[in-house]
XYZ file of C-alpha atoms in Angstrom:
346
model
C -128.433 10.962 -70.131
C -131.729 11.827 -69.086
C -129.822 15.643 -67.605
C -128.355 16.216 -70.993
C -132.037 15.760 -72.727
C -133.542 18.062 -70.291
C -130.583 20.749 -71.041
C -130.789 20.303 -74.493
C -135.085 20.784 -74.481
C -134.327 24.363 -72.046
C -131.558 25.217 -74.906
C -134.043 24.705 -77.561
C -136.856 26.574 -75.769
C -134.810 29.524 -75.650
C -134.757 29.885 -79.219
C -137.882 30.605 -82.089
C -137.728 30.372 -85.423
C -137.507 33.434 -87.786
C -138.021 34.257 -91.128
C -137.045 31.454 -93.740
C -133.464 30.830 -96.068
C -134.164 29.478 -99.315
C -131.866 25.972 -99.805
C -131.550 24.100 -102.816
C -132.929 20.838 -102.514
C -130.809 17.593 -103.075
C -133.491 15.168 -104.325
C -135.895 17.798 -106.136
C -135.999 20.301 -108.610
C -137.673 22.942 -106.328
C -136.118 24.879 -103.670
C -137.098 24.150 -100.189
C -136.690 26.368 -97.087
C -135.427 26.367 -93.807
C -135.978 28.595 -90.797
C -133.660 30.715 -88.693
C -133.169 29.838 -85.404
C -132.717 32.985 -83.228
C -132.504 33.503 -79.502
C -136.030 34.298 -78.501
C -136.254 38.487 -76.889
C -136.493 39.804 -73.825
C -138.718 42.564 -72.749
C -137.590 44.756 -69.589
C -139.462 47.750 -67.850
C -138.148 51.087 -66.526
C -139.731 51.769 -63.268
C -141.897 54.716 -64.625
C -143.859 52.507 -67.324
C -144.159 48.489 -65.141
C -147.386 48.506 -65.423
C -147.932 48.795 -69.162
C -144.592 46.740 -69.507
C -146.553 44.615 -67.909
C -149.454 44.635 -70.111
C -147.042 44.538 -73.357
C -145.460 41.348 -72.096
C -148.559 39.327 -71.450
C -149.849 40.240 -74.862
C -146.796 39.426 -76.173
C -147.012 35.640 -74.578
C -143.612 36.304 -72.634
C -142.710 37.078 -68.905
C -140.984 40.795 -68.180
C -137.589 40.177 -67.854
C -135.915 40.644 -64.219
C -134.241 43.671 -63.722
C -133.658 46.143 -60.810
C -132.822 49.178 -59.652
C -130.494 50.418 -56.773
C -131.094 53.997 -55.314
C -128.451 55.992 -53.846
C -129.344 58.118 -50.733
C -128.235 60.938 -52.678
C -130.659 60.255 -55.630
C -128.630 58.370 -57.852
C -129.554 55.208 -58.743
C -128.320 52.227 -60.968
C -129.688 49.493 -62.814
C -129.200 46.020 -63.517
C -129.853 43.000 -65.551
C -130.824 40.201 -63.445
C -130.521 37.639 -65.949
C -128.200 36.620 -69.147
C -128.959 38.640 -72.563
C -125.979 38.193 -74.345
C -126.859 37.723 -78.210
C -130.295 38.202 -77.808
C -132.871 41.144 -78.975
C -134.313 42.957 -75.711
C -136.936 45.466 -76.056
C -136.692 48.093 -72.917
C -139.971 49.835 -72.401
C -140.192 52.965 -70.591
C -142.010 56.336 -71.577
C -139.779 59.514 -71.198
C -141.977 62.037 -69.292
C -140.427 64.614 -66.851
C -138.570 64.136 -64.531
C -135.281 63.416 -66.235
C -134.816 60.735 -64.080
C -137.075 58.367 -66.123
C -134.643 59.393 -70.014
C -132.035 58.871 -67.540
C -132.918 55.174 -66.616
C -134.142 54.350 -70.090
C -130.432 55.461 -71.467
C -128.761 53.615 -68.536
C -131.016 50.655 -69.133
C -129.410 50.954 -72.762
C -126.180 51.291 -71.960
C -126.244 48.319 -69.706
C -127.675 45.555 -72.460
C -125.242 47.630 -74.412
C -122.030 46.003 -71.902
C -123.895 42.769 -71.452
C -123.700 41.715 -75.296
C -127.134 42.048 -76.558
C -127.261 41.859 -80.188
C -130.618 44.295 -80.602
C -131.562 46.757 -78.352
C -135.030 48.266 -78.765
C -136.192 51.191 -76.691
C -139.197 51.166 -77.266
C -140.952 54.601 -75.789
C -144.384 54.976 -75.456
C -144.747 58.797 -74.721
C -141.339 60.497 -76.704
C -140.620 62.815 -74.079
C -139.143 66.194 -74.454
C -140.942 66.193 -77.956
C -142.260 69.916 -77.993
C -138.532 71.343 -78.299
C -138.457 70.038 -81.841
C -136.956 73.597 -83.130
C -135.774 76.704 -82.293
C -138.961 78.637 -81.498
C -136.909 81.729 -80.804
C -132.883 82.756 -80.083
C -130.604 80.855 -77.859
C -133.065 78.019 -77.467
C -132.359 74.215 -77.607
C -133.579 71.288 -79.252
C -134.219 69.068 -77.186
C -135.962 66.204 -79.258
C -132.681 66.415 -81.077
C -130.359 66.139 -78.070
C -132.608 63.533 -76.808
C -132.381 61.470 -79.929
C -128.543 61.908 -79.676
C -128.289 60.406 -76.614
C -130.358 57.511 -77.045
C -128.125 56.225 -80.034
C -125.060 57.370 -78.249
C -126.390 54.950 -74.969
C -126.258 52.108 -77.752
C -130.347 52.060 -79.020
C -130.138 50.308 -82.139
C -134.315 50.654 -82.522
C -136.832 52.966 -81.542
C -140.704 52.374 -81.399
C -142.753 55.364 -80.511
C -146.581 56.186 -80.805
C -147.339 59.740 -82.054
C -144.654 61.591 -81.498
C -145.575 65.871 -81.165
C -143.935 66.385 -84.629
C -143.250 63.411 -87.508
C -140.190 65.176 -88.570
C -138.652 64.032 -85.484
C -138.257 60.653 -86.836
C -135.318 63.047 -88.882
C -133.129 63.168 -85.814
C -132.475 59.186 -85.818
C -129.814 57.467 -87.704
C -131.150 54.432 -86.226
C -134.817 52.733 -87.517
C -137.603 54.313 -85.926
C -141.007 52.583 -86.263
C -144.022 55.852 -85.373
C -147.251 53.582 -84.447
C -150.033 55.706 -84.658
C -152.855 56.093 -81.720
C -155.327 55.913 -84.189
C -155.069 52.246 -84.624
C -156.791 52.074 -80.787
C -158.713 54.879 -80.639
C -160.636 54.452 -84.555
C -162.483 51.126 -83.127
C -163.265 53.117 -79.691
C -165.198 55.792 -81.601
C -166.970 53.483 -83.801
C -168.373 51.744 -80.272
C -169.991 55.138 -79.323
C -172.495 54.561 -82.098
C -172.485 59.070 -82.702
C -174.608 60.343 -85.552
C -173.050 64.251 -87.365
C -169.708 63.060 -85.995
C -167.715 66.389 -86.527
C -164.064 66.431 -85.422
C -161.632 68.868 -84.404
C -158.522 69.961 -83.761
C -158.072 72.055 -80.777
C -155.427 73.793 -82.562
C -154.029 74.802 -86.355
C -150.767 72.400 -85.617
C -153.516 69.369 -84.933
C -155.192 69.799 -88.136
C -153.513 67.503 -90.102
C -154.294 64.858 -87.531
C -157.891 66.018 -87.657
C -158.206 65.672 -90.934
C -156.714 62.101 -91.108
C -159.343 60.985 -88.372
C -162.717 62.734 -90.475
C -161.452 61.063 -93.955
C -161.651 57.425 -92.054
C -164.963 58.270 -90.286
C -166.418 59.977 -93.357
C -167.196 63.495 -90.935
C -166.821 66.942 -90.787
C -163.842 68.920 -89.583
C -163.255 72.419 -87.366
C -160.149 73.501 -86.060
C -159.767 76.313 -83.376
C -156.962 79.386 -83.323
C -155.539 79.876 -80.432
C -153.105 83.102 -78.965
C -151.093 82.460 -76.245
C -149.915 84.730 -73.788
C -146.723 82.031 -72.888
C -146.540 78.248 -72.160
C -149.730 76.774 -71.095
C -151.417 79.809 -70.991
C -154.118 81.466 -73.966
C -155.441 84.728 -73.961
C -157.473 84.345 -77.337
C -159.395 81.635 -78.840
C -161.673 81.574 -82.382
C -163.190 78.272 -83.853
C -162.927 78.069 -87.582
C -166.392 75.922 -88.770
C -169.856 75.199 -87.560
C -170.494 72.805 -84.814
C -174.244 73.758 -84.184
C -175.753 70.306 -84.164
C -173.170 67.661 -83.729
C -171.012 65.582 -81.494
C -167.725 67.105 -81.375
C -164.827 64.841 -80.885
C -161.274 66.649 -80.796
C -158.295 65.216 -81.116
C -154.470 65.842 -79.802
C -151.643 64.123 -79.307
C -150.988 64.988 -75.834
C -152.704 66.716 -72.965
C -150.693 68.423 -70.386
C -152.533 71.462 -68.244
C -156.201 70.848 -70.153
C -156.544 74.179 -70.712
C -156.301 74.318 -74.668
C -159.041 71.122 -74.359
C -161.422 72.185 -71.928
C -161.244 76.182 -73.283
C -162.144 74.503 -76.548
C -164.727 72.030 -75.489
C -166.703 75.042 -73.981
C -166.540 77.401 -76.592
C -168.023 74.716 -78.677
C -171.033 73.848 -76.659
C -171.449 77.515 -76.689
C -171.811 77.037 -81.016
C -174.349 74.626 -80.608
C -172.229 71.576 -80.337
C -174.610 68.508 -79.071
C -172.087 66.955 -76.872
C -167.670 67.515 -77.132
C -165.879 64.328 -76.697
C -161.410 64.468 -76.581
C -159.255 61.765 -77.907
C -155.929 62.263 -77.103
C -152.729 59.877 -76.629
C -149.990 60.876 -74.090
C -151.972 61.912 -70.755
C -149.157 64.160 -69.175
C -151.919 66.112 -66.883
C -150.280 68.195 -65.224
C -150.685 71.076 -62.953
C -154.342 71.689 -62.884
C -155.489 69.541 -65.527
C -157.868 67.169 -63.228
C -159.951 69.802 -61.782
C -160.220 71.786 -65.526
C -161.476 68.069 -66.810
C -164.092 67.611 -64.371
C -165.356 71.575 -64.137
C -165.162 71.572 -68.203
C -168.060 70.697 -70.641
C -166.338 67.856 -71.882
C -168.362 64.756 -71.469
C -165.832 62.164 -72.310
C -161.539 61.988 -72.441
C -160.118 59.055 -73.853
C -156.771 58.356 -73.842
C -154.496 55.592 -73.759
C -151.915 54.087 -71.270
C -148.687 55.453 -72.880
C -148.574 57.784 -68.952
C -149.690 56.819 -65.650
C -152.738 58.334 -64.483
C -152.046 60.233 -61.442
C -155.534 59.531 -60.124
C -158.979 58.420 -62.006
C -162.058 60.405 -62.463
C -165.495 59.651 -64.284
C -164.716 61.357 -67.002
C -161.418 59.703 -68.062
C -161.273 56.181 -70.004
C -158.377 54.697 -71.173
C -157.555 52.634 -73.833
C -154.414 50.417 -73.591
C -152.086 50.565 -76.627
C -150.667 47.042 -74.911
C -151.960 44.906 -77.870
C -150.433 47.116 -80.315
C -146.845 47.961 -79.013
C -146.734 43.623 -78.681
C -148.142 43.086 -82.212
C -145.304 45.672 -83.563
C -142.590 43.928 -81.488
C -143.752 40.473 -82.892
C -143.536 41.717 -86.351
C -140.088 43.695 -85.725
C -138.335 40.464 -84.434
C -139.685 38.744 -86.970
C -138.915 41.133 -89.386
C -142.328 41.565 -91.134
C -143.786 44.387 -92.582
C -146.235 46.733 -89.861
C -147.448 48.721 -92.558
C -150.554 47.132 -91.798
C -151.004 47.937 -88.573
C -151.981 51.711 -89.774
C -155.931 52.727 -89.870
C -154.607 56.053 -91.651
């Protein structure tokens, strides 16, 4: 007896309630309700993104699910559920920046809880990688976000959560719920702690002005954007800043920062207007190439980003700002399917 109470307490653990179903009561004139009961979720990690998986799980008040992955001498590799997830909702974390090998775990990772029964399957993705191809730029060119998007629901992704993705239209590509967080939600409170007086922002180019905008209307500020030329990817041959700067802290804001060069190029030119000091606020930390050494030779006197990419290494002039508490607070609300319209600053 006592073996059959213990199995039916682990049983019961394993489930939460959700939501409520109006019943009509037998002894009263009111209605009275009565929760669902629904398998509690599971939360996984792709290799690339563990450590913020990590992060997401403890805020979330759960352990990251066990999970593994073989490699192949060859390169291929194959993953694995390590425990039951039939019927349940599993949320697979795991940002999408090059190599392909990381889309091609989170799609196998899918395709898997896919086979083993799970009822939801969230990918939730961090950094949307391959964002930048959103259109055709120029002839016989692909896009990529598109292909991308096509693949995930073709894996079996039945969700996606994302934080600012290069271009909201790419929401457009899903046939599937997509829930865009917005960095701003982290990054607002993090500005407000610098204490700044003549707080102008900018945008360090004309397809980040409508971000820059969004971020002066909340802190009540200024706003300058900068045109830029380039030459071909990650390189500019021309740059102009549009507005006055002479006086104020500068903080500009992207969604993404690869080589550093449109950041640091505009953080200089800046401090040559008159700016007091140039601070950068942007999301996805892709760094690459020679992004470090640009950081730490530029005027810049602050980067803040968040955790949606592994740094690569960590220099004075970079603090980060987990998106953890969000991404859990958002997966709370999605399995208990409440509203996260309030989770937006702007």
């Amino acid at each position: 007896m006592a073996e059959l109470v213990d199995a039916l307490d682990s049983k019961s653990s394993s489930f939460e309630s959700v939501g409520s179903i109006p019943t009509q009561g037998t002894n009263t004139t009111q209605p009275t309700t009565m929760k669902q009961k629904v398998p509690k979720p599971k939360i996984f990690a792709c290799s690339q993104s563990l450590e913020l998986a990590e992060n997401i799980a403890k805020s979330y008040g759960c352990e990251l699910g066990k999970s593994k992955k073989n490699i192949f001498s060859d390169g291929e590799f194959q993953v694995a559920f390590e425990e039951s997830i039939r019927g349940r909702r599993i949320f697979i974390i795991g940002s999408t920046f090059p190599p392909s090998d990381n889309l091609m775990e989170m799609l196998l990772m899918i395709d898997a809880a896919k086979r083993a029964s799970a009822r939801h399957i969230t990918a939730v993705m961090p950094y949307f990688g391959w964002a930048r191809q959103d259109r055709k730029d120029k002839p016989r060119v692909p896009i990529a976000a598109k292909m991308v998007a096509n693949l995930l629901q073709a894996a079996g992704a039945t969700r996606i959560i994302t934080m600012d993705l290069h271009a909201d239209q790419i929401q457009g590509f899903f046939e599937k719920p997509v829930d865009h967080l917005y960095a701003s939600t982290i990054f607002l409170p993090a500005i407000k702690s610098l204490n700044l007086s003549d707080i102008t922002v900018a945008s360090p180019d004309m397809g980040g002005s409508k971000r820059a905008y969004a971020y002066s209307k909340f802190l009540e500020s200024e706003v300058v954007v900068c045109y830029k030329q380039r030459l071909k990817a990650n390189v500019i041959s021309h740059m102009e800043l549009i507005g006055n700067v002479e006086g104020r802290n500068v903080i500009l804001v992207d969604d993404m920062i690869d080589t550093a060069g449109t950041l640091t190029k505009a953080a200089d030119l800046m401090m040559e207007k008159g700016a007091k000091s140039v601070r950068a606020i942007c999301t996805h930390p892709v760094l690459s190439g020679e992004a470090y050494k640009r950081i730490e030779k530029s005027k810049l006197e602050e980067l803040i980003i968040s955790d949606t990419i592994p740094l690569k290494k960590e220099i004075s002039k970079i603090k980060v700002v987990s998106c953890a508490p969000l991404f859990a607070d958002i997966m709370h609300k999605v399995q208990g399917n409440e509203s996260i319209s309030g989770q937006f600053l702007m």
